[in-house]
PDB file of N, CA and C and ligand atoms in Angstrom:
ATOM      1  N   MET A   1       9.162 -15.000  -7.904  1.00 43.00           N
ATOM      2  CA  MET A   1       8.058 -14.359  -7.489  1.00 43.00           C
ATOM      3  C   MET A   1       7.206 -14.614  -6.653  1.00 43.00           C
ATOM      4  N   GLU A   2       6.067 -13.722  -6.101  1.00 50.00           N
ATOM      5  CA  GLU A   2       5.077 -13.815  -5.587  1.00 50.00           C
ATOM      6  C   GLU A   2       3.611 -12.830  -6.127  1.00 50.00           C
ATOM      7  N   ASP A   3       3.325 -14.119  -6.283  1.00 54.00           N
ATOM      8  CA  ASP A   3       1.703 -13.121  -6.389  1.00 54.00           C
ATOM      9  C   ASP A   3       1.035 -12.032  -5.735  1.00 54.00           C
ATOM     10  N   LEU A   4       0.864 -12.446  -4.021  1.00 54.00           N
ATOM     11  CA  LEU A   4       0.915 -11.554  -3.392  1.00 54.00           C
ATOM     12  C   LEU A   4       2.115 -10.481  -4.095  1.00 54.00           C
ATOM     13  N   ASN A   5       2.669 -10.012  -4.198  1.00 64.00           N
ATOM     14  CA  ASN A   5       3.967  -8.790  -4.503  1.00 64.00           C
ATOM     15  C   ASN A   5       3.024  -8.300  -5.541  1.00 64.00           C
ATOM     16  N   GLU A   6       2.298  -8.769  -6.315  1.00 84.00           N
ATOM     17  CA  GLU A   6       1.823  -8.649  -7.468  1.00 84.00           C
ATOM     18  C   GLU A   6       1.475  -7.124  -7.644  1.00 84.00           C
ATOM     19  N   LEU A   7       1.303  -5.836  -7.553  1.00 93.00           N
ATOM     20  CA  LEU A   7       0.877  -4.474  -7.369  1.00 93.00           C
ATOM     21  C   LEU A   7       0.664  -4.254  -8.785  1.00 93.00           C
ATOM     22  N   LYS A   8      -1.098  -3.969  -8.897  1.00 95.00           N
ATOM     23  CA  LYS A   8      -1.994  -3.435  -9.856  1.00 95.00           C
ATOM     24  C   LYS A   8      -1.339  -1.842  -9.594  1.00 95.00           C
ATOM     25  N   PRO A   9      -1.314  -1.707 -11.366  1.00 95.00           N
ATOM     26  CA  PRO A   9      -1.368  -0.212 -12.036  1.00 95.00           C
ATOM     27  C   PRO A   9      -2.237   1.461 -11.301  1.00 95.00           C
ATOM     28  N   CYS A  10      -1.806   2.585 -10.969  1.00 95.00           N
ATOM     29  CA  CYS A  10      -2.557   3.109 -10.383  1.00 95.00           C
ATOM     30  C   CYS A  10      -4.048   3.398 -10.919  1.00 95.00           C
ATOM     31  N   PRO A  11      -5.359   3.230 -10.071  1.00 91.00           N
ATOM     32  CA  PRO A  11      -6.900   3.414 -10.610  1.00 91.00           C
ATOM     33  C   PRO A  11      -6.833   4.653 -11.820  1.00 91.00           C
ATOM     34  N   PHE A  12      -5.616   5.832 -10.747  1.00 92.00           N
ATOM     35  CA  PHE A  12      -6.130   6.858 -11.710  1.00 92.00           C
ATOM     36  C   PHE A  12      -5.399   6.908 -12.709  1.00 92.00           C
ATOM     37  N   CYS A  13      -4.142   6.924 -13.075  1.00 95.00           N
ATOM     38  CA  CYS A  13      -3.571   7.733 -14.195  1.00 95.00           C
ATOM     39  C   CYS A  13      -2.048   6.664 -13.959  1.00 95.00           C
ATOM     40  N   GLY A  14      -2.764   5.153 -14.051  1.00 95.00           N
ATOM     41  CA  GLY A  14      -2.445   3.535 -14.692  1.00 95.00           C
ATOM     42  C   GLY A  14      -0.691   3.281 -14.505  1.00 95.00           C
ATOM     43  N   GLY A  15      -0.046   4.442 -13.883  1.00 95.00           N
ATOM     44  CA  GLY A  15       0.469   4.437 -13.454  1.00 95.00           C
ATOM     45  C   GLY A  15       1.950   3.145 -13.112  1.00 95.00           C
ATOM     46  N   GLU A  16       2.906   3.293 -11.765  1.00 95.00           N
ATOM     47  CA  GLU A  16       3.784   2.068 -11.327  1.00 95.00           C
ATOM     48  C   GLU A  16       3.591   2.368 -10.341  1.00 95.00           C
ATOM     49  N   ALA A  17       2.718   1.191  -9.083  1.00 96.00           N
ATOM     50  CA  ALA A  17       2.281   1.491  -7.699  1.00 96.00           C
ATOM     51  C   ALA A  17       3.393   0.838  -7.500  1.00 96.00           C
ATOM     52  N   GLU A  18       3.980   1.223  -5.469  1.00 96.00           N
ATOM     53  CA  GLU A  18       5.034   0.320  -5.468  1.00 96.00           C
ATOM     54  C   GLU A  18       4.208   0.880  -2.903  1.00 96.00           C
ATOM     55  N   LEU A  19       5.073  -0.607  -2.873  1.00 96.00           N
ATOM     56  CA  LEU A  19       4.543  -0.315  -1.301  1.00 96.00           C
ATOM     57  C   LEU A  19       5.482  -0.007  -0.102  1.00 96.00           C
ATOM     58  N   ILE A  20       4.840   0.677   0.016  1.00 96.00           N
ATOM     59  CA  ILE A  20       6.189   1.164   1.434  1.00 96.00           C
ATOM     60  C   ILE A  20       5.774   0.937   2.980  1.00 96.00           C
ATOM     61  N   ARG A  21       7.290   1.314   4.032  1.00 95.00           N
ATOM     62  CA  ARG A  21       6.371   1.038   5.457  1.00 95.00           C
ATOM     63  C   ARG A  21       6.074   2.544   5.380  1.00 95.00           C
ATOM     64  N   GLU A  22       5.615   2.896   6.574  1.00 92.00           N
ATOM     65  CA  GLU A  22       5.964   4.846   7.258  1.00 92.00           C
ATOM     66  C   GLU A  22       5.289   4.757   8.016  1.00 92.00           C
ATOM     67  N   HIS A  23       5.709   5.762   8.663  1.00 89.00           N
ATOM     68  CA  HIS A  23       5.501   6.244   9.985  1.00 89.00           C
ATOM     69  C   HIS A  23       4.142   6.869  10.125  1.00 89.00           C
ATOM     70  N   ARG A  24       3.146   6.314  11.072  1.00 80.00           N
ATOM     71  CA  ARG A  24       2.316   7.915  11.051  1.00 80.00           C
ATOM     72  C   ARG A  24       2.305   8.895  12.112  1.00 80.00           C
ATOM     73  N   LYS A  25       2.415  10.310  11.671  1.00 74.00           N
ATOM     74  CA  LYS A  25       3.120  11.743  12.007  1.00 74.00           C
ATOM     75  C   LYS A  25       2.514  11.745  13.239  1.00 74.00           C
ATOM     76  N   GLY A  26       2.983  11.690  14.199  1.00 76.00           N
ATOM     77  CA  GLY A  26       3.351  11.855  15.836  1.00 76.00           C
ATOM     78  C   GLY A  26       2.831  10.566  15.871  1.00 76.00           C
ATOM     79  N   ARG A  27       3.348   9.121  15.475  1.00 75.00           N
ATOM     80  CA  ARG A  27       3.538   8.643  16.185  1.00 75.00           C
ATOM     81  C   ARG A  27       4.645   7.172  15.397  1.00 75.00           C
ATOM     82  N   ALA A  28       4.938   7.137  16.826  1.00 80.00           N
ATOM     83  CA  ALA A  28       5.348   5.966  16.985  1.00 80.00           C
ATOM     84  C   ALA A  28       4.787   4.626  15.932  1.00 80.00           C
ATOM     85  N   LEU A  29       3.848   4.366  15.148  1.00 89.00           N
ATOM     86  CA  LEU A  29       3.807   3.404  15.219  1.00 89.00           C
ATOM     87  C   LEU A  29       4.084   3.275  13.505  1.00 89.00           C
ATOM     88  N   THR A  30       4.356   2.449  12.679  1.00 94.00           N
ATOM     89  CA  THR A  30       5.034   1.762  11.522  1.00 94.00           C
ATOM     90  C   THR A  30       3.394   1.792  11.116  1.00 94.00           C
ATOM     91  N   GLY A  31       3.526   1.518   9.387  1.00 95.00           N
ATOM     92  CA  GLY A  31       2.812   0.451   8.313  1.00 95.00           C
ATOM     93  C   GLY A  31       3.234   0.682   7.933  1.00 95.00           C
ATOM     94  N   SER A  32       2.053  -0.013   6.437  1.00 96.00           N
ATOM     95  CA  SER A  32       2.307  -0.390   5.273  1.00 96.00           C
ATOM     96  C   SER A  32       1.053   0.338   4.746  1.00 96.00           C
ATOM     97  N   VAL A  33       2.050   0.713   3.450  1.00 96.00           N
ATOM     98  CA  VAL A  33       0.797   1.426   2.223  1.00 96.00           C
ATOM     99  C   VAL A  33       1.449   1.832   1.052  1.00 96.00           C
ATOM    100  N   VAL A  34       0.150   0.866   0.233  1.00 96.00           N
ATOM    101  CA  VAL A  34       0.995   1.329  -1.478  1.00 96.00           C
ATOM    102  C   VAL A  34      -0.005   2.493  -1.909  1.00 96.00           C
ATOM    103  N   ARG A  35       1.182   3.456  -2.642  1.00 96.00           N
ATOM    104  CA  ARG A  35       0.588   4.185  -3.390  1.00 96.00           C
ATOM    105  C   ARG A  35       1.543   4.533  -5.006  1.00 96.00           C
ATOM    106  N   CYS A  36       0.863   5.279  -5.146  1.00 96.00           N
ATOM    107  CA  CYS A  36       1.723   5.674  -6.600  1.00 96.00           C
ATOM    108  C   CYS A  36       2.325   6.522  -6.711  1.00 96.00           C
ATOM    109  N   LYS A  37       3.530   5.822  -7.366  1.00 96.00           N
ATOM    110  CA  LYS A  37       5.207   6.143  -7.914  1.00 96.00           C
ATOM    111  C   LYS A  37       5.093   7.724  -8.923  1.00 96.00           C
ATOM    112  N   ASN A  38       3.883   7.714  -9.072  1.00 96.00           N
ATOM    113  CA  ASN A  38       4.083   9.473  -9.820  1.00 96.00           C
ATOM    114  C   ASN A  38       3.202  10.849  -8.897  1.00 96.00           C
ATOM    115  N   ASP A  39       4.093  11.135  -8.995  1.00 92.00           N
ATOM    116  CA  ASP A  39       4.306  12.469  -8.036  1.00 92.00           C
ATOM    117  C   ASP A  39       3.076  13.255  -8.429  1.00 92.00           C
ATOM    118  N   HIS A  40       3.113  13.846  -9.634  1.00 93.00           N
ATOM    119  CA  HIS A  40       1.324  14.438  -9.928  1.00 93.00           C
ATOM    120  C   HIS A  40       0.183  13.691  -9.320  1.00 93.00           C
ATOM    121  N   CYS A  41       0.090  12.507  -9.355  1.00 95.00           N
ATOM    122  CA  CYS A  41      -1.312  11.972  -9.175  1.00 95.00           C
ATOM    123  C   CYS A  41      -1.290  12.178  -7.815  1.00 95.00           C
ATOM    124  N   GLY A  42      -0.025  10.817  -6.830  1.00 92.00           N
ATOM    125  CA  GLY A  42       0.030  11.250  -5.278  1.00 92.00           C
ATOM    126  C   GLY A  42      -1.467  10.343  -4.588  1.00 92.00           C
ATOM    127  N   CYS A  43      -1.296   9.271  -5.009  1.00 93.00           N
ATOM    128  CA  CYS A  43      -3.257   8.840  -5.151  1.00 93.00           C
ATOM    129  C   CYS A  43      -2.670   7.401  -4.434  1.00 93.00           C
ATOM    130  N   ARG A  44      -3.222   7.179  -3.099  1.00 94.00           N
ATOM    131  CA  ARG A  44      -2.670   6.192  -1.648  1.00 94.00           C
ATOM    132  C   ARG A  44      -2.990   5.435  -1.557  1.00 94.00           C
ATOM    133  N   GLY A  45      -3.500   4.117  -0.985  1.00 95.00           N
ATOM    134  CA  GLY A  45      -4.592   2.467  -1.086  1.00 95.00           C
ATOM    135  C   GLY A  45      -4.858   3.092   1.035  1.00 95.00           C
ATOM    136  N   LYS A  46      -4.446   2.022   1.257  1.00 94.00           N
ATOM    137  CA  LYS A  46      -5.360   2.324   3.098  1.00 94.00           C
ATOM    138  C   LYS A  46      -3.937   1.904   3.504  1.00 94.00           C
ATOM    139  N   TRP A  47      -3.887   2.635   4.740  1.00 93.00           N
ATOM    140  CA  TRP A  47      -2.757   1.894   5.378  1.00 93.00           C
ATOM    141  C   TRP A  47      -2.746   0.816   6.931  1.00 93.00           C
ATOM    142  N   PHE A  48      -2.417   0.116   6.463  1.00 95.00           N
ATOM    143  CA  PHE A  48      -2.283  -0.754   7.735  1.00 95.00           C
ATOM    144  C   PHE A  48      -1.753  -0.775   8.978  1.00 95.00           C
ATOM    145  N   ILE A  49      -1.385  -1.352   9.945  1.00 94.00           N
ATOM    146  CA  ILE A  49      -0.675  -1.605  11.107  1.00 94.00           C
ATOM    147  C   ILE A  49       0.084  -1.985  10.455  1.00 94.00           C
ATOM    148  N   VAL A  50       1.701  -1.675  10.942  1.00 94.00           N
ATOM    149  CA  VAL A  50       2.501  -3.870  10.885  1.00 94.00           C
ATOM    150  C   VAL A  50       1.645  -4.350  12.578  1.00 94.00           C
ATOM    151  N   ALA A  51       1.687  -5.040  12.315  1.00 92.00           N
ATOM    152  CA  ALA A  51       1.598  -6.198  13.705  1.00 92.00           C
ATOM    153  C   ALA A  51       1.964  -7.893  13.118  1.00 92.00           C
ATOM    154  N   ALA A  52       1.752  -8.247  14.747  1.00 93.00           N
ATOM    155  CA  ALA A  52       2.320  -9.527  14.849  1.00 93.00           C
ATOM    156  C   ALA A  52       1.026 -10.841  14.122  1.00 93.00           C
ATOM    157  N   GLU A  53      -0.327 -10.433  13.832  1.00 94.00           N
ATOM    158  CA  GLU A  53      -1.509 -10.810  13.763  1.00 94.00           C
ATOM    159  C   GLU A  53      -0.859 -11.726  12.028  1.00 94.00           C
ATOM    160  N   TYR A  54      -0.861 -10.549  11.605  1.00 94.00           N
ATOM    161  CA  TYR A  54      -1.359 -10.200  10.031  1.00 94.00           C
ATOM    162  C   TYR A  54      -0.032  -9.224   9.586  1.00 94.00           C
ATOM    163  N   SER A  55       0.061 -10.290   8.218  1.00 96.00           N
ATOM    164  CA  SER A  55       1.288  -9.429   7.436  1.00 96.00           C
ATOM    165  C   SER A  55       0.343  -7.975   7.186  1.00 96.00           C
ATOM    166  N   SER A  56       0.799  -7.094   7.446  1.00 96.00           N
ATOM    167  CA  SER A  56      -0.313  -5.739   7.250  1.00 96.00           C
ATOM    168  C   SER A  56       0.704  -5.463   5.492  1.00 96.00           C
ATOM    169  N   ASP A  57       1.719  -5.784   5.072  1.00 96.00           N
ATOM    170  CA  ASP A  57       2.405  -5.478   3.980  1.00 96.00           C
ATOM    171  C   ASP A  57       0.745  -6.608   2.684  1.00 96.00           C
ATOM    172  N   GLU A  58       0.796  -7.632   2.940  1.00 95.00           N
ATOM    173  CA  GLU A  58      -0.578  -7.717   2.385  1.00 95.00           C
ATOM    174  C   GLU A  58      -1.284  -7.781   2.454  1.00 95.00           C
ATOM    175  N   LYS A  59      -1.657  -7.016   3.279  1.00 96.00           N
ATOM    176  CA  LYS A  59      -3.096  -6.216   3.257  1.00 96.00           C
ATOM    177  C   LYS A  59      -3.139  -5.224   2.428  1.00 96.00           C
ATOM    178  N   ALA A  60      -2.138  -4.662   2.862  1.00 96.00           N
ATOM    179  CA  ALA A  60      -2.062  -3.321   1.987  1.00 96.00           C
ATOM    180  C   ALA A  60      -2.106  -3.490   0.227  1.00 96.00           C
ATOM    181  N   ILE A  61      -1.379  -4.283   0.157  1.00 95.00           N
ATOM    182  CA  ILE A  61      -1.129  -5.295  -1.811  1.00 95.00           C
ATOM    183  C   ILE A  61      -3.299  -5.266  -1.893  1.00 95.00           C
ATOM    184  N   GLU A  62      -3.362  -6.472  -0.704  1.00 94.00           N
ATOM    185  CA  GLU A  62      -4.765  -6.412  -1.421  1.00 94.00           C
ATOM    186  C   GLU A  62      -5.754  -5.806  -1.813  1.00 94.00           C
ATOM    187  N   ALA A  63      -5.501  -4.352  -0.484  1.00 95.00           N
ATOM    188  CA  ALA A  63      -6.928  -2.974  -0.810  1.00 95.00           C
ATOM    189  C   ALA A  63      -6.444  -3.084  -2.164  1.00 95.00           C
ATOM    190  N   TRP A  64      -5.602  -2.317  -1.866  1.00 96.00           N
ATOM    191  CA  TRP A  64      -4.988  -1.572  -3.442  1.00 96.00           C
ATOM    192  C   TRP A  64      -5.521  -2.435  -4.626  1.00 96.00           C
ATOM    193  N   ASN A  65      -4.713  -3.425  -5.086  1.00 95.00           N
ATOM    194  CA  ASN A  65      -5.787  -4.615  -5.514  1.00 95.00           C
ATOM    195  C   ASN A  65      -7.000  -4.755  -5.655  1.00 95.00           C
ATOM    196  N   ARG A  66      -7.967  -4.403  -5.163  1.00 93.00           N
ATOM    197  CA  ARG A  66      -9.102  -4.746  -5.112  1.00 93.00           C
ATOM    198  C   ARG A  66     -10.137  -3.402  -5.577  1.00 93.00           C
ATOM    199  N   ARG A  67      -9.029  -2.203  -5.043  1.00 83.00           N
ATOM    200  CA  ARG A  67      -9.338  -0.791  -5.406  1.00 83.00           C
ATOM    201  C   ARG A  67      -9.069  -0.445  -6.790  1.00 83.00           C
ATOM    202  N   VAL A  68      -8.039  -0.952  -7.848  1.00 69.00           N
ATOM    203  CA  VAL A  68      -7.957  -0.744  -8.928  1.00 69.00           C
ATOM    204  C   VAL A  68      -9.344  -2.142  -9.757  1.00 69.00           C
ATOM    205  N   ASP A  69      -9.343  -3.109  -8.673  1.00 63.00           N
ATOM    206  CA  ASP A  69     -11.191  -3.413  -9.583  1.00 63.00           C
ATOM    207  C   ASP A  69     -12.590  -3.179  -9.396  1.00 63.00           C
TER     208      ASP A  69
HETATM  209 ZN1  LIG B 101      -1.296   7.071  -9.642  1.00 77.75          ZN
END
């Protein structure tokens, strides 16, 4: 278990969150984003493009966890 992968619960509904990789509409770019698993809530964190210079997964998790604080 890595601390970096520890996601805080959703700040709005308190539900479980998950890290996903997804494509931006109309672009061949993949990014990392954390979203709430609750379909009725639908909230999501900041989207980070997958790049060689940094871990987009970590950035997405960081941004999500900061927002919860
Ligand atoms: Zn939520």
